[in-house]
mmCIF file of C-alpha atoms (C1' of nucleotides) in Angstrom:
data_model
loop_
_atom_site.group_PDB
_atom_site.id
_atom_site.type_symbol
_atom_site.label_atom_id
_atom_site.label_comp_id
_atom_site.label_asym_id
_atom_site.label_seq_id
_atom_site.Cartn_x
_atom_site.Cartn_y
_atom_site.Cartn_z
ATOM 1 C CA MET A 23 3.243 62.155 -67.082
ATOM 2 C CA ALA A 24 0.744 59.718 -68.358
ATOM 3 C CA ILE A 25 -0.242 56.732 -66.356
ATOM 4 C CA LYS A 26 -2.012 54.974 -69.142
ATOM 5 C CA GLN A 27 0.595 52.443 -69.958
ATOM 6 C CA GLN A 28 -0.853 49.382 -68.344
ATOM 7 C CA THR A 29 1.298 47.098 -70.391
ATOM 8 C CA SER A 30 4.851 47.915 -71.126
ATOM 9 C CA ARG A 31 6.007 47.903 -74.686
ATOM 10 C CA LYS A 32 7.600 44.538 -74.361
ATOM 11 C CA ALA A 33 4.488 42.741 -73.348
ATOM 12 C CA ALA A 34 3.884 41.525 -76.853
ATOM 13 C CA GLY A 35 2.833 37.964 -76.331
ATOM 14 C CA THR A 36 0.461 38.446 -73.427
ATOM 15 C CA GLY A 37 -1.283 35.235 -72.662
ATOM 16 C CA ALA A 38 -4.987 35.779 -72.758
ATOM 17 C CA ALA A 39 -5.928 37.924 -69.834
ATOM 18 C CA ILE A 40 -7.367 35.582 -67.314
ATOM 19 C CA ARG A 41 -9.694 37.801 -65.484
ATOM 20 C CA ARG A 42 -11.441 35.637 -63.062
ATOM 21 C CA PRO A 43 -15.162 36.248 -63.265
ATOM 22 C CA GLN A 44 -17.661 36.711 -60.519
ATOM 23 C CA THR A 45 -16.394 34.278 -57.920
ATOM 24 C CA ARG A 46 -16.348 37.190 -55.557
ATOM 25 C CA ALA A 47 -20.045 37.770 -55.551
ATOM 26 C CA ALA A 48 -20.889 37.003 -51.951
ATOM 27 C CA ASN A 49 -19.322 39.995 -50.287
ATOM 28 C CA ASP A 50 -17.936 43.313 -51.314
ATOM 29 C CA ARG A 51 -14.413 43.701 -52.443
ATOM 30 C CA THR A 52 -12.235 45.025 -49.752
ATOM 31 C CA LEU A 53 -10.944 48.388 -50.771
ATOM 32 C CA GLY A 54 -7.362 48.982 -51.633
ATOM 33 C CA ASP A 55 -7.498 46.451 -54.367
ATOM 34 C CA ALA A 56 -4.345 45.838 -56.289
ATOM 35 C CA GLY A 57 -6.709 46.221 -59.196
ATOM 36 C CA ASP A 58 -5.519 43.239 -61.125
ATOM 37 C CA ASP A 59 -8.394 40.893 -60.638
ATOM 38 C CA ILE A 60 -11.181 43.336 -61.313
ATOM 39 C CA GLY A 61 -13.439 41.752 -63.884
ATOM 40 C CA LEU A 62 -14.662 43.720 -66.861
ATOM 41 C CA ASP A 63 -17.763 41.591 -67.339
ATOM 42 C CA ALA A 64 -19.572 42.484 -70.542
ATOM 43 C CA LEU A 65 -16.897 44.952 -71.577
ATOM 44 C CA VAL A 66 -14.521 42.242 -72.776
ATOM 45 C CA GLY A 67 -16.992 41.400 -75.524
ATOM 46 C CA HIS A 68 -17.319 44.960 -76.755
ATOM 47 C CA ALA A 69 -15.169 45.932 -79.700
ATOM 48 C CA GLY A 70 -15.666 49.568 -78.753
ATOM 49 C CA TYR A 71 -13.982 49.112 -75.402
ATOM 50 C CA VAL A 72 -10.777 47.506 -76.633
ATOM 51 C CA VAL A 73 -10.662 49.786 -79.640
ATOM 52 C CA ARG A 74 -10.907 52.827 -77.400
ATOM 53 C CA ARG A 75 -8.085 51.577 -75.185
ATOM 54 C CA PHE A 76 -5.989 50.740 -78.214
ATOM 55 C CA GLN A 77 -6.655 54.084 -79.837
ATOM 56 C CA LEU A 78 -5.606 55.834 -76.642
ATOM 57 C CA TRP A 79 -2.366 53.891 -76.555
ATOM 58 C CA ILE A 80 -1.612 54.605 -80.211
ATOM 59 C CA PHE A 81 -2.394 58.274 -79.841
ATOM 60 C CA GLN A 82 -0.073 58.626 -76.876
ATOM 61 C CA ASP A 83 2.738 56.771 -78.587
ATOM 62 C CA PHE A 84 2.340 58.928 -81.686
ATOM 63 C CA VAL A 85 2.469 62.133 -79.681
ATOM 64 C CA LYS A 86 5.488 60.902 -77.757
ATOM 65 C CA THR A 87 7.328 59.721 -80.869
ATOM 66 C CA LEU A 88 6.711 63.007 -82.654
ATOM 67 C CA ALA A 89 7.189 65.164 -79.578
ATOM 68 C CA THR A 90 10.489 66.545 -80.875
ATOM 69 C CA VAL A 91 8.694 68.057 -83.859
ATOM 70 C CA ASP A 92 5.563 68.958 -81.906
ATOM 71 C CA ILE A 93 3.091 67.406 -84.312
ATOM 72 C CA ARG A 94 -0.103 65.692 -83.317
ATOM 73 C CA PRO A 95 -2.004 62.998 -85.230
ATOM 74 C CA THR A 96 -4.594 65.334 -86.685
ATOM 75 C CA GLN A 97 -2.012 67.850 -87.841
ATOM 76 C CA TYR A 98 -0.099 65.022 -89.446
ATOM 77 C CA SER A 99 -3.155 63.742 -91.295
ATOM 78 C CA VAL A 100 -4.010 67.209 -92.587
ATOM 79 C CA MET A 101 -0.498 67.845 -93.870
ATOM 80 C CA THR A 102 -0.315 64.420 -95.469
ATOM 81 C CA VAL A 103 -3.553 64.865 -97.383
ATOM 82 C CA ILE A 104 -2.633 68.368 -98.533
ATOM 83 C CA GLY A 105 0.793 67.141 -99.577
ATOM 84 C CA ALA A 106 -0.719 64.381 -101.678
ATOM 85 C CA ASN A 107 -3.487 66.546 -103.116
ATOM 86 C CA PRO A 108 -2.255 70.114 -103.546
ATOM 87 C CA GLY A 109 -4.888 72.713 -104.152
ATOM 88 C CA LEU A 110 -7.671 71.113 -102.159
ATOM 89 C CA SER A 111 -10.221 73.394 -100.551
ATOM 90 C CA GLN A 112 -10.757 73.386 -96.810
ATOM 91 C CA MET A 113 -14.140 71.775 -97.254
ATOM 92 C CA ALA A 114 -12.643 68.955 -99.308
ATOM 93 C CA VAL A 115 -9.988 68.253 -96.675
ATOM 94 C CA ALA A 116 -12.515 68.428 -93.858
ATOM 95 C CA LYS A 117 -14.883 66.032 -95.574
ATOM 96 C CA ARG A 118 -12.176 63.585 -96.547
ATOM 97 C CA LEU A 119 -10.759 63.350 -93.042
ATOM 98 C CA GLY A 120 -14.028 63.612 -91.160
ATOM 99 C CA ILE A 121 -13.011 66.795 -89.410
ATOM 100 C CA GLU A 122 -15.449 69.607 -88.751
ATOM 101 C CA ARG A 123 -14.700 72.489 -91.055
ATOM 102 C CA ALA A 124 -14.834 74.852 -88.096
ATOM 103 C CA ARG A 125 -12.077 72.901 -86.435
ATOM 104 C CA LEU A 126 -9.974 72.733 -89.558
ATOM 105 C CA VAL A 127 -9.797 76.518 -89.513
ATOM 106 C CA HIS A 128 -7.805 76.471 -86.279
ATOM 107 C CA LEU A 129 -5.703 73.520 -87.350
ATOM 108 C CA LEU A 130 -4.708 75.379 -90.498
ATOM 109 C CA ASP A 131 -4.091 78.574 -88.550
ATOM 110 C CA SER A 132 -1.453 76.825 -86.475
ATOM 111 C CA LEU A 133 0.098 75.100 -89.493
ATOM 112 C CA GLU A 134 0.171 78.383 -91.391
ATOM 113 C CA GLU A 135 1.768 80.180 -88.454
ATOM 114 C CA ARG A 136 4.530 77.622 -88.550
ATOM 115 C CA ALA A 137 4.828 78.172 -92.310
ATOM 116 C CA PHE A 138 4.066 74.560 -93.179
ATOM 117 C CA VAL A 139 0.909 75.316 -95.128
ATOM 118 C CA SER A 140 -0.360 78.260 -97.127
ATOM 119 C CA ARG A 141 -3.882 79.248 -98.062
ATOM 120 C CA ILE A 142 -3.891 80.534 -101.616
ATOM 121 C CA PRO A 143 -6.975 82.297 -102.966
ATOM 122 C CA SER A 144 -8.710 80.093 -105.462
ATOM 123 C CA ALA A 145 -8.732 81.442 -108.990
ATOM 124 C CA THR A 146 -12.111 80.008 -109.738
ATOM 125 C CA ASP A 147 -14.070 80.549 -106.526
ATOM 126 C CA ARG A 148 -13.327 83.587 -104.476
ATOM 127 C CA ARG A 149 -14.951 82.024 -101.420
ATOM 128 C CA SER A 150 -12.436 79.246 -101.115
ATOM 129 C CA HIS A 151 -8.750 78.645 -100.575
ATOM 130 C CA ALA A 152 -6.433 76.291 -102.361
ATOM 131 C CA LEU A 153 -4.270 74.579 -99.776
ATOM 132 C CA HIS A 154 -0.592 73.914 -100.382
ATOM 133 C CA LEU A 155 2.431 72.835 -98.453
ATOM 134 C CA THR A 156 5.216 75.393 -98.414
ATOM 135 C CA GLY A 157 8.730 74.318 -99.282
ATOM 136 C CA ARG A 158 9.406 74.205 -95.594
ATOM 137 C CA GLY A 159 6.229 72.196 -95.116
ATOM 138 C CA LYS A 160 7.328 69.595 -97.624
ATOM 139 C CA THR A 161 10.672 69.137 -95.953
ATOM 140 C CA ALA A 162 9.045 68.959 -92.556
ATOM 141 C CA LEU A 163 6.430 66.458 -93.680
ATOM 142 C CA ALA A 164 9.141 64.154 -94.980
ATOM 143 C CA GLN A 165 10.632 64.115 -91.504
ATOM 144 C CA PHE A 166 7.236 63.636 -89.871
ATOM 145 C CA LYS A 167 6.667 60.632 -92.081
ATOM 146 C CA ARG A 168 9.920 59.072 -90.957
ATOM 147 C CA LEU A 169 8.967 59.552 -87.321
ATOM 148 C CA ALA A 170 5.447 58.304 -87.979
ATOM 149 C CA ALA A 171 6.932 55.173 -89.512
ATOM 150 C CA GLU A 172 8.917 54.694 -86.335
ATOM 151 C CA HIS A 173 5.709 55.022 -84.349
ATOM 152 C CA GLU A 174 4.133 52.458 -86.611
ATOM 153 C CA ARG A 175 6.905 50.037 -85.717
ATOM 154 C CA HIS A 176 6.011 50.533 -82.066
ATOM 155 C CA VAL A 177 2.482 49.453 -82.925
ATOM 156 C CA ALA A 178 3.794 46.352 -84.649
ATOM 157 C CA ASP A 179 5.954 45.584 -81.609
ATOM 158 C CA LYS A 180 2.944 45.977 -79.365
ATOM 159 C CA ILE A 181 0.352 43.835 -81.145
ATOM 160 C CA GLY A 182 2.526 41.844 -83.513
ATOM 161 C CA LYS A 183 3.470 42.436 -87.133
ATOM 162 C CA GLU A 184 0.906 40.036 -88.556
ATOM 163 C CA ASN A 185 -1.849 41.292 -86.322
ATOM 164 C CA ARG A 186 -1.196 44.874 -87.327
ATOM 165 C CA GLU A 187 -1.534 43.966 -90.986
ATOM 166 C CA GLN A 188 -4.690 42.029 -90.331
ATOM 167 C CA LEU A 189 -6.083 44.984 -88.455
ATOM 168 C CA LEU A 190 -5.398 47.304 -91.378
ATOM 169 C CA ARG A 191 -7.135 44.861 -93.653
ATOM 170 C CA ILE A 192 -10.163 44.477 -91.399
ATOM 171 C CA LEU A 193 -10.598 48.206 -91.002
ATOM 172 C CA ALA A 194 -9.776 49.156 -94.579
ATOM 173 C CA CYS A 195 -13.402 50.129 -95.073
ATOM 174 C CA PHE A 196 -12.855 53.057 -92.720
ATOM 175 C CA THR A 197 -10.193 54.791 -94.737
ATOM 176 C CA MET B 16 -8.242 85.796 -80.707
ATOM 177 C CA ALA B 17 -5.423 86.457 -83.079
ATOM 178 C CA ILE B 18 -6.173 87.566 -86.559
ATOM 179 C CA LYS B 19 -4.861 84.935 -88.869
ATOM 180 C CA GLN B 20 -6.189 86.158 -92.090
ATOM 181 C CA GLN B 21 -3.282 87.252 -94.139
ATOM 182 C CA THR B 22 -4.800 86.109 -97.349
ATOM 183 C CA SER B 23 -7.142 88.859 -98.300
ATOM 184 C CA ARG B 24 -10.086 87.603 -100.192
ATOM 185 C CA LYS B 25 -9.868 90.398 -102.656
ATOM 186 C CA ALA B 26 -6.434 89.617 -103.992
ATOM 187 C CA ALA B 27 -7.822 86.889 -106.135
ATOM 188 C CA GLY B 28 -7.252 87.888 -109.706
ATOM 189 C CA THR B 29 -3.477 88.206 -109.767
ATOM 190 C CA GLY B 30 -2.293 85.868 -112.396
ATOM 191 C CA ALA B 31 0.815 85.217 -110.379
ATOM 192 C CA ALA B 32 1.823 81.678 -111.022
ATOM 193 C CA ILE B 33 0.662 79.713 -108.064
ATOM 194 C CA ARG B 34 3.266 77.211 -107.143
ATOM 195 C CA ARG B 35 1.937 74.042 -108.484
ATOM 196 C CA PRO B 36 3.283 70.657 -107.624
ATOM 197 C CA GLN B 37 3.489 67.918 -110.089
ATOM 198 C CA THR B 38 1.075 65.336 -108.848
ATOM 199 C CA ARG B 39 -2.142 66.324 -110.503
ATOM 200 C CA ALA B 40 -2.544 66.561 -114.209
ATOM 201 C CA ALA B 41 -0.866 69.869 -114.795
ATOM 202 C CA ASN B 42 -3.040 71.942 -112.507
ATOM 203 C CA ASP B 43 -4.363 71.925 -109.015
ATOM 204 C CA ARG B 44 -7.496 70.135 -108.157
ATOM 205 C CA THR B 45 -10.407 72.272 -109.072
ATOM 206 C CA LEU B 46 -12.265 73.071 -105.931
ATOM 207 C CA GLY B 47 -15.655 71.657 -105.270
ATOM 208 C CA ASP B 48 -14.315 68.180 -105.521
ATOM 209 C CA ALA B 49 -16.733 65.382 -105.109
ATOM 210 C CA GLY B 50 -14.098 64.258 -102.650
ATOM 211 C CA ASP B 51 -14.035 60.644 -103.650
ATOM 212 C CA ASP B 52 -10.691 60.412 -105.331
ATOM 213 C CA ILE B 53 -8.666 62.238 -102.717
ATOM 214 C CA GLY B 54 -5.723 60.047 -101.849
ATOM 215 C CA LEU B 55 -4.714 59.465 -98.252
ATOM 216 C CA ASP B 56 -1.103 58.708 -99.084
ATOM 217 C CA ALA B 57 0.799 57.510 -96.017
ATOM 218 C CA LEU B 58 -2.321 57.522 -93.852
ATOM 219 C CA VAL B 59 -3.610 54.274 -95.312
ATOM 220 C CA GLY B 60 -0.679 52.471 -93.719
ATOM 221 C CA HIS B 61 -1.229 53.912 -90.277
ATOM 222 C CA ALA B 62 -3.162 51.757 -87.861
ATOM 223 C CA GLY B 63 -3.893 54.855 -85.807
ATOM 224 C CA TYR B 64 -5.782 56.487 -88.624
ATOM 225 C CA VAL B 65 -8.174 53.649 -89.374
ATOM 226 C CA VAL B 66 -8.573 52.871 -85.692
ATOM 227 C CA ARG B 67 -9.533 56.456 -85.001
ATOM 228 C CA ARG B 68 -12.106 56.447 -87.781
ATOM 229 C CA PHE B 69 -13.456 53.101 -86.597
ATOM 230 C CA GLN B 70 -13.601 54.222 -83.006
ATOM 231 C CA LEU B 71 -15.525 57.306 -84.047
ATOM 232 C CA TRP B 72 -18.031 55.176 -85.938
ATOM 233 C CA ILE B 73 -18.455 52.764 -83.033
ATOM 234 C CA PHE B 74 -18.849 55.558 -80.545
ATOM 235 C CA GLN B 75 -21.533 57.240 -82.610
ATOM 236 C CA ASP B 76 -23.436 54.011 -83.142
ATOM 237 C CA PHE B 77 -23.288 53.249 -79.427
ATOM 238 C CA VAL B 78 -24.623 56.667 -78.507
ATOM 239 C CA LYS B 79 -27.376 56.386 -81.110
ATOM 240 C CA THR B 80 -28.361 52.872 -80.086
ATOM 241 C CA LEU B 81 -28.518 53.818 -76.408
ATOM 242 C CA ALA B 82 -30.011 57.256 -77.013
ATOM 243 C CA THR B 83 -33.363 56.226 -75.566
ATOM 244 C CA VAL B 84 -31.737 55.524 -72.205
ATOM 245 C CA ASP B 85 -29.289 58.436 -72.469
ATOM 246 C CA ILE B 86 -26.177 56.459 -71.628
ATOM 247 C CA ARG B 87 -22.762 57.055 -73.116
ATOM 248 C CA PRO B 88 -19.932 54.532 -73.493
ATOM 249 C CA THR B 89 -17.974 55.718 -70.470
ATOM 250 C CA GLN B 90 -21.021 55.684 -68.219
ATOM 251 C CA TYR B 91 -21.791 52.181 -69.437
ATOM 252 C CA SER B 92 -18.291 50.968 -68.701
ATOM 253 C CA VAL B 93 -18.335 52.443 -65.205
ATOM 254 C CA MET B 94 -21.683 50.881 -64.337
ATOM 255 C CA THR B 95 -20.648 47.529 -65.782
ATOM 256 C CA VAL B 96 -17.475 47.373 -63.715
ATOM 257 C CA ILE B 97 -19.231 48.432 -60.538
ATOM 258 C CA GLY B 98 -21.988 45.934 -61.201
ATOM 259 C CA ALA B 99 -19.477 43.115 -61.586
ATOM 260 C CA ASN B 100 -17.330 44.237 -58.629
ATOM 261 C CA PRO B 101 -19.527 45.790 -55.942
ATOM 262 C CA GLY B 102 -17.697 47.738 -53.283
ATOM 263 C CA LEU B 103 -14.845 49.011 -55.405
ATOM 264 C CA SER B 104 -13.293 52.327 -54.487
ATOM 265 C CA GLN B 105 -13.239 55.199 -56.947
ATOM 266 C CA MET B 106 -9.499 54.847 -57.322
ATOM 267 C CA ALA B 107 -9.848 51.180 -58.204
ATOM 268 C CA VAL B 108 -12.480 51.880 -60.854
ATOM 269 C CA ALA B 109 -10.484 54.765 -62.283
ATOM 270 C CA LYS B 110 -7.330 52.697 -62.535
ATOM 271 C CA ARG B 111 -9.060 49.686 -64.038
ATOM 272 C CA LEU B 112 -10.741 51.688 -66.771
ATOM 273 C CA GLY B 113 -7.948 54.157 -67.386
ATOM 274 C CA ILE B 114 -10.092 57.116 -66.391
ATOM 275 C CA GLU B 115 -8.667 60.059 -64.457
ATOM 276 C CA ARG B 116 -9.942 59.943 -60.918
ATOM 277 C CA ALA B 117 -10.863 63.616 -61.188
ATOM 278 C CA ARG B 118 -13.112 62.827 -64.099
ATOM 279 C CA LEU B 119 -14.688 59.832 -62.416
ATOM 280 C CA VAL B 120 -15.967 62.175 -59.723
ATOM 281 C CA HIS B 121 -18.237 63.916 -62.224
ATOM 282 C CA LEU B 122 -19.230 60.703 -63.924
ATOM 283 C CA LEU B 123 -20.340 59.262 -60.590
ATOM 284 C CA ASP B 124 -22.105 62.486 -59.693
ATOM 285 C CA SER B 125 -24.329 62.137 -62.742
ATOM 286 C CA LEU B 126 -24.936 58.429 -62.159
ATOM 287 C CA GLU B 127 -25.741 59.064 -58.525
ATOM 288 C CA GLU B 128 -28.145 61.863 -59.440
ATOM 289 C CA ARG B 129 -30.017 59.391 -61.588
ATOM 290 C CA ALA B 130 -29.974 56.919 -58.697
ATOM 291 C CA PHE B 131 -28.082 54.240 -60.602
ATOM 292 C CA VAL B 132 -25.080 54.219 -58.296
ATOM 293 C CA SER B 133 -24.508 54.970 -54.636
ATOM 294 C CA ARG B 134 -21.346 55.946 -52.804
ATOM 295 C CA ILE B 135 -21.288 54.184 -49.465
ATOM 296 C CA PRO B 136 -18.712 55.193 -46.853
ATOM 297 C CA SER B 137 -16.108 52.497 -46.536
ATOM 298 C CA ALA B 138 -16.060 50.719 -43.208
ATOM 299 C CA THR B 139 -12.314 50.242 -43.288
ATOM 300 C CA ASP B 140 -11.002 53.472 -44.820
ATOM 301 C CA ARG B 141 -12.819 56.669 -44.059
ATOM 302 C CA ARG B 142 -11.227 58.410 -47.010
ATOM 303 C CA SER B 143 -12.842 56.193 -49.578
ATOM 304 C CA HIS B 144 -16.240 55.151 -50.866
ATOM 305 C CA ALA B 145 -17.533 51.722 -51.694
ATOM 306 C CA LEU B 146 -19.394 51.900 -54.978
ATOM 307 C CA HIS B 147 -22.592 49.990 -55.540
ATOM 308 C CA LEU B 148 -25.386 49.825 -58.045
ATOM 309 C CA THR B 149 -28.768 50.625 -56.595
ATOM 310 C CA GLY B 150 -31.679 48.299 -57.261
ATOM 311 C CA ARG B 151 -32.741 50.695 -59.946
ATOM 312 C CA GLY B 152 -29.195 50.728 -61.287
ATOM 313 C CA LYS B 153 -29.141 46.953 -61.611
ATOM 314 C CA THR B 154 -32.398 46.879 -63.533
ATOM 315 C CA ALA B 155 -31.226 49.723 -65.735
ATOM 316 C CA LEU B 156 -27.869 48.091 -66.420
ATOM 317 C CA ALA B 157 -29.582 44.922 -67.577
ATOM 318 C CA GLN B 158 -31.431 46.977 -70.155
ATOM 319 C CA PHE B 159 -28.274 48.857 -71.140
ATOM 320 C CA LYS B 160 -26.560 45.549 -71.748
ATOM 321 C CA ARG B 161 -29.333 44.418 -74.060
ATOM 322 C CA LEU B 162 -29.035 47.624 -76.052
ATOM 323 C CA ALA B 163 -25.245 47.405 -76.038
ATOM 324 C CA ALA B 164 -25.511 43.888 -77.448
ATOM 325 C CA GLU B 165 -27.667 45.289 -80.217
ATOM 326 C CA HIS B 166 -24.986 47.883 -80.888
ATOM 327 C CA GLU B 167 -22.447 45.099 -81.007
ATOM 328 C CA ARG B 168 -24.476 43.409 -83.721
ATOM 329 C CA HIS B 169 -24.250 46.614 -85.709
ATOM 330 C CA VAL B 170 -20.471 46.365 -85.434
ATOM 331 C CA ALA B 171 -20.562 42.791 -86.693
ATOM 332 C CA ASP B 172 -22.780 43.841 -89.587
ATOM 333 C CA LYS B 173 -20.360 46.595 -90.445
ATOM 334 C CA ILE B 174 -17.041 44.752 -90.437
ATOM 335 C CA GLY B 175 -18.179 41.135 -90.530
ATOM 336 C CA LYS B 176 -18.732 38.612 -87.764
ATOM 337 C CA GLU B 177 -15.410 36.863 -88.215
ATOM 338 C CA ASN B 178 -13.481 40.095 -88.450
ATOM 339 C CA ARG B 179 -15.046 41.402 -85.276
ATOM 340 C CA GLU B 180 -13.952 38.297 -83.403
ATOM 341 C CA GLN B 181 -10.476 38.522 -84.819
ATOM 342 C CA LEU B 182 -10.299 42.130 -83.790
ATOM 343 C CA LEU B 183 -11.265 41.264 -80.222
ATOM 344 C CA ARG B 184 -8.569 38.627 -80.206
ATOM 345 C CA ILE B 185 -5.896 40.923 -81.595
ATOM 346 C CA LEU B 186 -6.661 43.665 -79.118
ATOM 347 C CA ALA B 187 -7.244 41.430 -76.110
ATOM 348 C CA CYS B 188 -4.046 42.789 -74.582
ATOM 349 C CA PHE B 189 -5.761 46.130 -74.157
ATOM 350 C CA THR B 190 -8.517 44.957 -71.890
ATOM 351 C "C1'" DT C 4 4.455 61.319 -45.927
ATOM 352 C "C1'" DA C 5 1.288 59.222 -48.961
ATOM 353 C "C1'" DT C 6 -3.413 58.391 -50.552
ATOM 354 C "C1'" DT C 7 -8.643 59.305 -51.496
ATOM 355 C "C1'" DG C 8 -11.883 62.117 -53.066
ATOM 356 C "C1'" DT C 9 -12.563 66.636 -54.513
ATOM 357 C "C1'" DT C 10 -12.203 71.169 -56.929
ATOM 358 C "C1'" DA C 11 -10.174 73.846 -60.397
ATOM 359 C "C1'" DT C 12 -7.797 74.931 -64.670
ATOM 360 C "C1'" DA C 13 -6.344 74.258 -69.420
ATOM 361 C "C1'" DC C 14 -6.274 72.295 -73.735
ATOM 362 C "C1'" DT C 15 -8.168 68.948 -77.325
ATOM 363 C "C1'" DC C 16 -12.035 67.261 -79.757
ATOM 364 C "C1'" DT C 17 -16.833 67.026 -81.295
ATOM 365 C "C1'" DA C 18 -21.092 69.314 -82.451
ATOM 366 C "C1'" DT C 19 -23.713 73.337 -83.358
ATOM 367 C "C1'" DA C 20 -25.264 77.890 -84.744
ATOM 368 C "C1'" DA C 21 -24.640 82.090 -86.945
ATOM 369 C "C1'" DC C 22 -22.220 85.549 -89.666
ATOM 370 C "C1'" DT C 23 -19.672 87.250 -94.281
ATOM 371 C "C1'" DA C 24 -18.652 87.155 -98.753
ATOM 372 C "C1'" DT C 25 -19.352 85.094 -102.298
ATOM 373 C "C1'" DA C 26 -21.784 81.751 -105.812
ATOM 374 C "C1'" DT D 20 -30.844 80.070 -102.054
ATOM 375 C "C1'" DA D 21 -26.845 77.662 -101.093
ATOM 376 C "C1'" DT D 22 -21.868 77.215 -100.076
ATOM 377 C "C1'" DA D 23 -16.819 78.309 -98.090
ATOM 378 C "C1'" DG D 24 -14.575 80.062 -94.583
ATOM 379 C "C1'" DT D 25 -14.894 82.034 -90.165
ATOM 380 C "C1'" DT D 26 -16.237 82.987 -85.317
ATOM 381 C "C1'" DA D 27 -18.352 81.570 -81.183
ATOM 382 C "C1'" DT D 28 -20.209 78.442 -77.782
ATOM 383 C "C1'" DA D 29 -21.071 74.144 -75.286
ATOM 384 C "C1'" DG D 30 -20.078 69.643 -73.792
ATOM 385 C "C1'" DA D 31 -16.978 65.486 -73.650
ATOM 386 C "C1'" DG D 32 -12.542 63.901 -72.757
ATOM 387 C "C1'" DT D 33 -7.575 64.295 -71.291
ATOM 388 C "C1'" DA D 34 -3.918 66.056 -68.278
ATOM 389 C "C1'" DT D 35 -2.462 68.589 -64.298
ATOM 390 C "C1'" DA D 36 -2.195 70.803 -59.857
ATOM 391 C "C1'" DA D 37 -3.645 71.605 -55.351
ATOM 392 C "C1'" DC D 38 -6.393 70.998 -51.128
ATOM 393 C "C1'" DA D 39 -8.803 68.583 -46.903
ATOM 394 C "C1'" DA D 40 -9.471 64.524 -44.528
ATOM 395 C "C1'" DT D 41 -7.468 60.444 -43.477
ATOM 396 C "C1'" DA D 42 -4.050 56.721 -43.544
#
DNA sequence: TATTGTTATACTCTATAACTATA
DNA sequence: TATAGTTATAGAGTATAACAATA
C-alpha cells in the first residue's frame, strides 16, 4: 500500500520542522541517509509545495475512508452538485467543477452504470442531457456524505480544528 | 469501449413526467445556465475541494511563469533538493519528496539529458548513484528560483500576503 | 535476504482535437 | 457558425510488480 504517510495521524502538534540548513556543504552526503535531515531549501517557502503534499494526503484519506463504497473525490463532487442542482447539463457541471467535459463523459458513464445518476434528454435542447440522481443515487449520496464528513474530521485531527476553518476561509475564493 | 448510450437522442419529445426534485422553483434548471448560481452544497465545507482547486491554480501559474525555461513543479523540486543536498541517492530524493522511485528515474533522465543533473557512481555502494547538479544546472536553478519567486508573488496577490503566510504555517507539517 | 536502480504495466487526471447531431 | 456530447490520443502523475546487480 501507500507509503506516503510521513506523519502519522496523531502527529497533530508537530513542532516546527527543524530542518537544519546547509551546514553540510563541504562534502557530499554519504548515501544511505535516514532521510530526516535532508533540507528542502527554497521549497519550504513555496505554497505550491506544501499544498501539493497536503492535497495528496487528503486525497488518500478520502479514498481510504470511502473505500467501502468505492467512491473517489471527483465522483463525490459530481454527485453532490447534481444532487443539489437537478437538471443541470453536462457542460454546466463540467464548468462549475473545472472538469473537462470529455472527462465528465466517462465519470458519468461509471455513475450511470451503477445507477446513481441518469441522463435524461432535455426537453428544450435535443443536444443536451438533464442530469439527475436516481432514487438509489440519492440514498447512496446521503451515505457518502456521512463518510465524507468522517474524512473531514480526519483533516481536522491532522491540522487542527481552527486551522482547518481558517484554511477554508482563506481559500474560499476557489470554490 | 463499451457503448454507454442508452438514452437515445431521438426520444426527446415524450411528455413523460421527468422526475423532478423539489429544490428549484418548480422545474429543473433550464440548460445553458450561465453557471454562476450553481450551488456546491456539501463541497464548500470540504477542505479537499478548495485545496484541489487551489492546487490546480498554483500549478498552472507555476507552469506558465516558468514556461520560458520549460520547467515543471516536480522538476523544480527535484533540482532544488539535489542542489541543497549534493550526493543524495535516488532513493533518498524519492523518499524526501514523496515521489515513486520508478518515476524519479524518468525525471532524472530528462534532467540529465538537459545536462542539469549528473548521476555519479557512488564510491561506497555500487548499486546507487550520487546525484549532483552540473555547473550548468546550478546556473539554471538560480534562474528557476528567481522565476519561482515571481510565481510566489502571484500567489500572494491572489490570496493575500498575510493569508499566504498563514497557509504556510498551517501546512508546515507537510513539508 | 534485502535494497538500488530500472523497466514495464495500469489506471487517473489534464489537455487537446475532431466528429455528430443539433442549435 | 457555434454548441453539447462523444470519441480518441497524448502526456503527467500515481501505484504496482518484477528483474539484475549489489549489499
